[in-house]
mmCIF file of C-alpha atoms in Angstrom:
data_model
loop_
_atom_site.group_PDB
_atom_site.id
_atom_site.type_symbol
_atom_site.label_atom_id
_atom_site.label_comp_id
_atom_site.label_asym_id
_atom_site.label_seq_id
_atom_site.Cartn_x
_atom_site.Cartn_y
_atom_site.Cartn_z
ATOM 1 C CA MET A 166 11.337 13.838 -3.826
ATOM 2 C CA SER A 167 10.367 14.282 -0.398
ATOM 3 C CA LYS A 168 9.657 11.345 1.714
ATOM 4 C CA LEU A 169 6.116 10.434 2.658
ATOM 5 C CA SER A 170 5.982 10.549 6.516
ATOM 6 C CA PHE A 171 4.564 7.913 8.646
ATOM 7 C CA LYS A 172 1.978 10.224 9.995
ATOM 8 C CA VAL A 173 0.719 10.964 6.377
ATOM 9 C CA SER A 174 0.888 7.541 5.332
ATOM 10 C CA LEU A 175 -1.392 6.552 8.498
ATOM 11 C CA GLU A 176 -3.945 9.596 7.656
ATOM 12 C CA THR A 177 -3.955 8.336 4.009
ATOM 13 C CA ILE A 178 -4.851 4.462 5.306
ATOM 14 C CA VAL A 179 -7.214 5.572 7.883
ATOM 15 C CA VAL A 180 -9.306 7.542 5.008
ATOM 16 C CA SER A 181 -8.851 5.026 2.329
ATOM 17 C CA SER A 182 -10.047 2.028 4.713
ATOM 18 C CA ALA A 183 -12.988 3.680 5.640
ATOM 19 C CA LEU A 184 -14.174 4.905 2.431
ATOM 20 C CA ASN A 185 -13.360 1.347 1.001
ATOM 21 C CA ILE A 186 -16.108 0.190 3.137
ATOM 22 C CA LEU A 187 -18.875 2.522 1.518
ATOM 23 C CA LEU A 188 -17.417 2.195 -1.806
ATOM 24 C CA PRO A 189 -17.015 -0.531 -4.469
ATOM 25 C CA ALA A 190 -13.995 -2.117 -6.197
ATOM 26 C CA ARG A 191 -11.728 -0.496 -3.433
ATOM 27 C CA LEU A 192 -12.281 3.020 -4.999
ATOM 28 C CA GLY A 193 -11.426 4.248 -1.738
ATOM 29 C CA GLU A 194 -7.780 3.478 -2.933
ATOM 30 C CA PHE A 195 -7.864 6.717 -5.254
ATOM 31 C CA SER A 196 -8.948 8.840 -2.236
ATOM 32 C CA LYS A 197 -5.509 9.055 -1.084
ATOM 33 C CA ALA A 198 -4.445 10.666 -4.206
ATOM 34 C CA ILE A 199 -7.075 13.473 -3.853
ATOM 35 C CA TYR A 200 -6.644 13.748 -0.088
ATOM 36 C CA LEU A 201 -2.593 14.276 -0.735
ATOM 37 C CA LYS A 202 -3.410 16.510 -3.075
ATOM 38 C CA LYS A 203 -5.825 18.610 -1.262
ATOM 39 C CA PHE A 204 -4.157 18.884 1.945
ATOM 40 C CA TYR A 205 -0.332 18.235 1.109
ATOM 41 C CA ASN A 206 0.058 19.255 -2.474
ATOM 42 C CA TYR A 207 1.343 16.043 -3.698
ATOM 43 C CA SER A 208 1.162 15.736 -7.343
ATOM 44 C CA TYR A 209 -1.303 13.240 -8.469
ATOM 45 C CA ASN A 210 1.601 11.628 -10.242
ATOM 46 C CA ARG A 211 3.659 11.060 -6.866
ATOM 47 C CA THR A 212 0.432 9.490 -4.999
ATOM 48 C CA ILE A 213 -0.164 6.827 -7.667
ATOM 49 C CA SER A 214 3.134 5.798 -7.224
ATOM 50 C CA VAL A 215 2.987 5.941 -3.495
ATOM 51 C CA ILE A 216 -0.474 3.728 -4.220
ATOM 52 C CA PHE A 217 1.111 1.346 -6.483
ATOM 53 C CA ILE A 218 4.173 1.256 -3.914
ATOM 54 C CA GLU A 219 2.046 0.396 -0.963
ATOM 55 C CA ARG A 220 0.039 -2.413 -3.005
ATOM 56 C CA PHE A 221 3.443 -3.779 -4.714
ATOM 57 C CA PHE A 222 4.724 -4.458 -0.688
ATOM 58 C CA ASP A 223 1.179 -6.142 0.289
ATOM 59 C CA ILE A 224 2.026 -8.638 -2.487
ATOM 60 C CA VAL A 225 5.323 -9.022 -0.571
ATOM 61 C CA MET A 226 3.726 -9.271 2.830
ATOM 62 C CA LEU A 227 1.356 -11.965 1.450
ATOM 63 C CA PHE A 228 4.007 -13.683 -0.239
ATOM 64 C CA LEU A 229 6.384 -13.812 2.695
ATOM 65 C CA LEU A 230 3.387 -15.045 4.747
ATOM 66 C CA MET A 231 2.506 -18.135 2.363
ATOM 67 C CA CYS A 232 6.235 -18.939 2.272
ATOM 68 C CA ALA A 233 6.435 -19.045 5.869
ATOM 69 C CA SER A 234 3.450 -21.333 5.976
ATOM 70 C CA ALA A 235 4.822 -23.614 3.287
ATOM 71 C CA TYR A 236 7.879 -23.606 5.178
ATOM 72 C CA LEU A 237 6.432 -24.384 8.602
ATOM 73 C CA TYR A 238 3.569 -26.670 7.873
ATOM 74 C CA VAL A 239 2.884 -29.205 5.063
ATOM 75 C CA SER A 240 1.643 -26.699 2.375
ATOM 76 C CA SER A 241 -1.000 -27.708 -0.164
ATOM 77 C CA ASP A 242 -0.846 -27.511 -4.005
ATOM 78 C CA ILE A 243 -3.000 -24.443 -4.127
ATOM 79 C CA LEU A 244 -0.551 -22.431 -1.848
ATOM 80 C CA LYS A 245 2.471 -24.092 -3.702
ATOM 81 C CA ASN A 246 0.849 -22.297 -6.968
ATOM 82 C CA PHE A 247 0.058 -19.082 -5.425
ATOM 83 C CA ILE A 248 3.932 -18.769 -4.374
ATOM 84 C CA ILE A 249 5.099 -19.547 -7.663
ATOM 85 C CA MET A 250 2.806 -17.025 -9.050
ATOM 86 C CA LEU A 251 3.420 -14.311 -6.855
ATOM 87 C CA THR A 252 7.275 -15.086 -7.069
ATOM 88 C CA ILE A 253 7.080 -14.163 -10.618
ATOM 89 C CA GLY A 254 4.814 -11.071 -10.298
ATOM 90 C CA ILE A 255 7.497 -9.702 -8.002
ATOM 91 C CA ILE A 256 10.366 -10.260 -9.888
ATOM 92 C CA ALA A 257 8.576 -8.892 -12.863
ATOM 93 C CA ILE A 258 7.694 -5.644 -11.442
ATOM 94 C CA ILE A 259 11.047 -5.126 -9.994
ATOM 95 C CA VAL A 260 12.640 -5.789 -13.430
ATOM 96 C CA LEU A 261 10.034 -3.864 -14.986
ATOM 97 C CA PHE A 262 10.717 -0.496 -12.797
ATOM 98 C CA ASN A 263 14.348 -1.120 -12.982
ATOM 99 C CA SER A 264 14.800 -1.539 -16.818
ATOM 100 C CA LYS A 265 15.835 1.586 -19.168
ATOM 101 C CA THR A 266 14.059 -0.655 -21.779
ATOM 102 C CA THR A 267 10.537 0.621 -19.890
ATOM 103 C CA LEU A 268 11.567 4.016 -20.137
ATOM 104 C CA ILE A 269 12.216 4.017 -23.664
ATOM 105 C CA PHE A 270 8.689 2.434 -24.162
ATOM 106 C CA LEU A 271 7.042 5.148 -22.383
ATOM 107 C CA LYS A 272 8.924 8.060 -24.297
ATOM 108 C CA LYS A 273 7.265 6.495 -27.529
ATOM 109 C CA ILE A 274 3.575 6.896 -26.618
ATOM 110 C CA PRO A 275 2.146 9.549 -28.878
ATOM 111 C CA PHE A 276 0.105 11.219 -26.580
ATOM 112 C CA GLN A 277 1.917 13.896 -24.884
ATOM 113 C CA TYR A 278 0.396 14.291 -21.806
ATOM 114 C CA ALA A 279 0.399 10.534 -21.222
ATOM 115 C CA ARG A 280 4.000 10.417 -22.068
ATOM 116 C CA ILE A 281 4.813 12.563 -19.899
ATOM 117 C CA TYR A 282 2.874 11.624 -16.885
ATOM 118 C CA THR A 283 3.685 7.945 -17.241
ATOM 119 C CA GLN A 284 7.432 8.581 -17.093
ATOM 120 C CA LYS A 285 6.635 10.771 -14.040
ATOM 121 C CA ILE A 286 4.902 7.734 -12.242
ATOM 122 C CA TYR A 287 7.933 5.261 -13.490
ATOM 123 C CA LYS A 288 10.565 7.453 -12.293
ATOM 124 C CA ASN A 289 8.735 8.016 -8.734
ATOM 125 C CA ILE A 290 8.439 4.214 -8.463
ATOM 126 C CA ASN A 291 11.867 3.730 -9.549
ATOM 127 C CA LYS A 292 13.182 6.338 -6.589
ATOM 128 C CA LEU A 293 10.750 4.471 -3.845
ATOM 129 C CA LEU A 294 12.084 1.174 -4.933
ATOM 130 C CA LYS A 295 15.787 2.128 -4.533
ATOM 131 C CA ASN A 296 14.900 2.331 -0.563
ATOM 132 C CA PRO A 297 12.074 -0.084 -0.068
ATOM 133 C CA TYR A 298 13.133 -0.505 3.458
ATOM 134 C CA PRO A 299 10.920 2.273 5.632
ATOM 135 C CA THR A 300 7.944 1.175 3.443
ATOM 136 C CA LEU A 301 8.415 -2.143 3.997
ATOM 137 C CA PHE A 302 8.720 -1.789 7.831
ATOM 138 C CA TYR A 303 5.381 0.279 8.092
ATOM 139 C CA THR A 304 3.836 -2.520 5.778
ATOM 140 C CA ALA A 305 5.246 -5.037 8.023
ATOM 141 C CA VAL A 306 3.802 -3.650 11.111
ATOM 142 C CA LEU A 307 0.478 -3.105 9.779
ATOM 143 C CA TRP A 308 0.244 -6.950 8.461
ATOM 144 C CA PHE A 309 1.428 -7.904 11.812
ATOM 145 C CA PHE A 310 -1.553 -6.245 13.588
ATOM 146 C CA TYR A 311 -4.125 -7.610 11.033
ATOM 147 C CA LEU A 312 -3.000 -11.066 11.825
ATOM 148 C CA LEU A 313 -2.343 -10.861 15.467
ATOM 149 C CA SER A 314 -6.536 -9.336 15.189
ATOM 150 C CA ASN A 315 -7.147 -12.586 12.943
ATOM 151 C CA THR A 316 -5.333 -14.985 15.417
ATOM 152 C CA LEU A 317 -6.851 -13.311 18.752
ATOM 153 C CA PHE A 318 -10.533 -13.829 17.340
ATOM 154 C CA PHE A 319 -10.365 -17.114 15.632
ATOM 155 C CA MET A 320 -8.133 -18.707 18.179
ATOM 156 C CA HIS A 321 -9.315 -17.759 21.299
ATOM 157 C CA SER A 322 -12.681 -15.506 21.087
ATOM 158 C CA VAL A 323 -14.601 -18.180 19.368
ATOM 159 C CA ASN A 324 -14.622 -21.995 20.205
ATOM 160 C CA PHE A 325 -13.438 -23.239 17.220
ATOM 161 C CA HIS A 326 -10.090 -25.092 18.314
ATOM 162 C CA LEU A 327 -8.388 -23.802 15.675
ATOM 163 C CA THR A 328 -4.402 -24.203 15.628
ATOM 164 C CA PHE A 329 -1.895 -21.474 14.571
ATOM 165 C CA GLN A 330 -1.700 -23.174 11.105
ATOM 166 C CA GLU A 331 -5.133 -23.105 10.678
ATOM 167 C CA SER A 332 -5.767 -19.423 11.763
ATOM 168 C CA LEU A 333 -2.449 -18.368 9.447
ATOM 169 C CA GLU A 334 -4.099 -20.159 6.484
ATOM 170 C CA LEU A 335 -7.617 -18.840 7.210
ATOM 171 C CA PHE A 336 -5.816 -15.176 7.186
ATOM 172 C CA ILE A 337 -4.071 -15.826 3.738
ATOM 173 C CA PHE A 338 -7.180 -17.218 2.138
ATOM 174 C CA PHE A 339 -9.471 -14.374 3.211
ATOM 175 C CA THR A 340 -6.641 -11.669 2.318
ATOM 176 C CA ILE A 341 -6.813 -13.358 -1.109
ATOM 177 C CA ALA A 342 -10.366 -13.071 -1.324
ATOM 178 C CA LEU A 343 -10.758 -9.416 -0.225
ATOM 179 C CA SER A 344 -8.232 -8.631 -3.054
ATOM 180 C CA ILE A 345 -11.077 -9.376 -5.555
ATOM 181 C CA PRO A 346 -12.656 -5.867 -5.630
ATOM 182 C CA ILE A 347 -16.478 -6.673 -6.081
ATOM 183 C CA THR A 348 -18.508 -5.038 -3.460
ATOM 184 C CA PRO A 349 -17.928 -2.393 -0.700
ATOM 185 C CA ALA A 350 -15.377 -3.658 1.784
ATOM 186 C CA GLY A 351 -15.455 -7.138 0.691
ATOM 187 C CA ILE A 352 -19.193 -7.597 1.968
ATOM 188 C CA GLY A 353 -20.130 -11.377 0.967
ATOM 189 C CA THR A 354 -16.642 -12.029 -0.607
ATOM 190 C CA PHE A 355 -15.175 -11.832 3.182
ATOM 191 C CA GLU A 356 -17.876 -13.818 4.919
ATOM 192 C CA GLY A 357 -17.971 -16.189 1.875
ATOM 193 C CA ALA A 358 -14.040 -17.154 2.407
ATOM 194 C CA ILE A 359 -14.115 -17.678 5.673
ATOM 195 C CA VAL A 360 -17.278 -19.704 5.896
ATOM 196 C CA LEU A 361 -15.812 -21.791 2.802
ATOM 197 C CA PHE A 362 -12.379 -22.328 4.856
ATOM 198 C CA LEU A 363 -14.163 -22.754 8.437
ATOM 199 C CA THR A 364 -16.562 -25.417 7.114
ATOM 200 C CA HIS A 365 -13.911 -27.426 5.429
ATOM 201 C CA HIS A 366 -12.341 -27.584 8.892
ATOM 202 C CA GLY A 367 -15.510 -29.067 10.394
ATOM 203 C CA VAL A 368 -16.992 -25.977 11.770
ATOM 204 C CA ASP A 369 -20.996 -25.617 11.452
ATOM 205 C CA LYS A 370 -21.902 -23.387 8.522
ATOM 206 C CA ALA A 371 -24.255 -21.036 10.850
ATOM 207 C CA ASP A 372 -21.233 -20.407 13.144
ATOM 208 C CA ALA A 373 -18.688 -19.777 10.713
ATOM 209 C CA LEU A 374 -21.119 -17.213 9.095
ATOM 210 C CA VAL A 375 -21.865 -15.810 12.328
ATOM 211 C CA SER A 376 -18.328 -15.451 13.603
ATOM 212 C CA ALA A 377 -17.224 -13.904 10.125
ATOM 213 C CA THR A 378 -20.252 -11.392 10.349
ATOM 214 C CA ILE A 379 -18.955 -10.418 13.907
ATOM 215 C CA TYR A 380 -15.151 -10.169 12.956
ATOM 216 C CA HIS A 381 -16.134 -8.094 9.667
ATOM 217 C CA ILE A 382 -18.293 -5.526 11.870
ATOM 218 C CA MET A 383 -15.593 -5.126 14.215
ATOM 219 C CA ILE A 384 -13.345 -4.244 11.307
ATOM 220 C CA PHE A 385 -15.756 -1.707 10.229
ATOM 221 C CA ALA A 386 -16.269 -0.307 13.901
ATOM 222 C CA ILE A 387 -12.343 0.101 14.041
ATOM 223 C CA ASP A 388 -12.365 1.752 10.600
ATOM 224 C CA PHE A 389 -15.023 4.343 11.408
ATOM 225 C CA ILE A 390 -13.870 4.935 14.964
ATOM 226 C CA MET A 391 -10.410 5.915 13.610
ATOM 227 C CA LEU A 392 -11.496 8.011 10.724
ATOM 228 C CA TYR A 393 -13.950 9.944 13.643
ATOM 229 C CA ALA A 394 -10.942 10.496 15.376
ATOM 230 C CA PHE A 395 -8.620 11.853 12.661
ATOM 231 C CA LEU A 396 -11.920 14.146 11.764
ATOM 232 C CA ILE A 397 -11.789 15.585 15.221
ATOM 233 C CA ILE A 398 -7.923 15.585 15.168
ATOM 234 C CA LYS A 399 -7.732 17.702 11.866
ATOM 235 C CA ASP A 400 -11.014 19.625 12.661
ATOM 236 C CA ILE A 401 -12.528 18.781 9.205
ATOM 237 C CA LYS A 402 -15.771 17.482 8.034
ATOM 238 C CA PHE A 403 -16.275 14.336 6.518
ATOM 239 C CA LYS A 404 -18.430 15.722 3.468
ATOM 240 C CA ASP A 405 -15.286 18.180 2.781
ATOM 241 C CA LEU A 406 -12.865 15.690 2.848
ATOM 242 C CA LEU A 407 -12.400 14.683 -0.627
ATOM 243 C CA LYS A 408 -13.252 18.185 -1.897
ATOM 244 C CA LYS A 409 -11.113 19.095 -4.614
#
């Protein structure tokens, strides 16, 4: 299985991020499978494996940020409980995809198509987990820029006098909120999480809502600008992007 290059990974992130703004329940993630199949002839079982690994490493990065926050600052019981839950989840996933018992179970699935397909996905994920460092590095770079933009906006662009600790906790808080796939782009959920956090730290509710809305619009704008530039570079139309 050839490696998924950084260029191709970046393309799929640009496409899925923009489509997640338009589609509910983070359905834009599935556009990666269609895109990679259409433009790079990757099999669906491989692309599903890649999506799974990306989400897994997002969980790992969230876990590391929560550990850093707990180590550097006085953490809350909620944060400690989340760290415990994430630790258990990460260990369970690693064990699951490195266990021969899992493969034996998949071989016993009664439906032939499902049996073959799930085994292929399992083997792809297993291979990706054996050399996790490139994917972990790319994920860490992306998360660094996410955290940097959050810190610059809430610590310097708005006059809320947040400390770095509070900015980091805010980032963790709304990242968890955005993982709940309810509305397109987390509209409402994103703003609600930020307003809840900021008002808890003494910020006026109206000011908190305005800042959350502006920050969300900035994220939308960046995603669509990147998508527009991507479409021009690739010389393709948006309506043809996800046609099978």
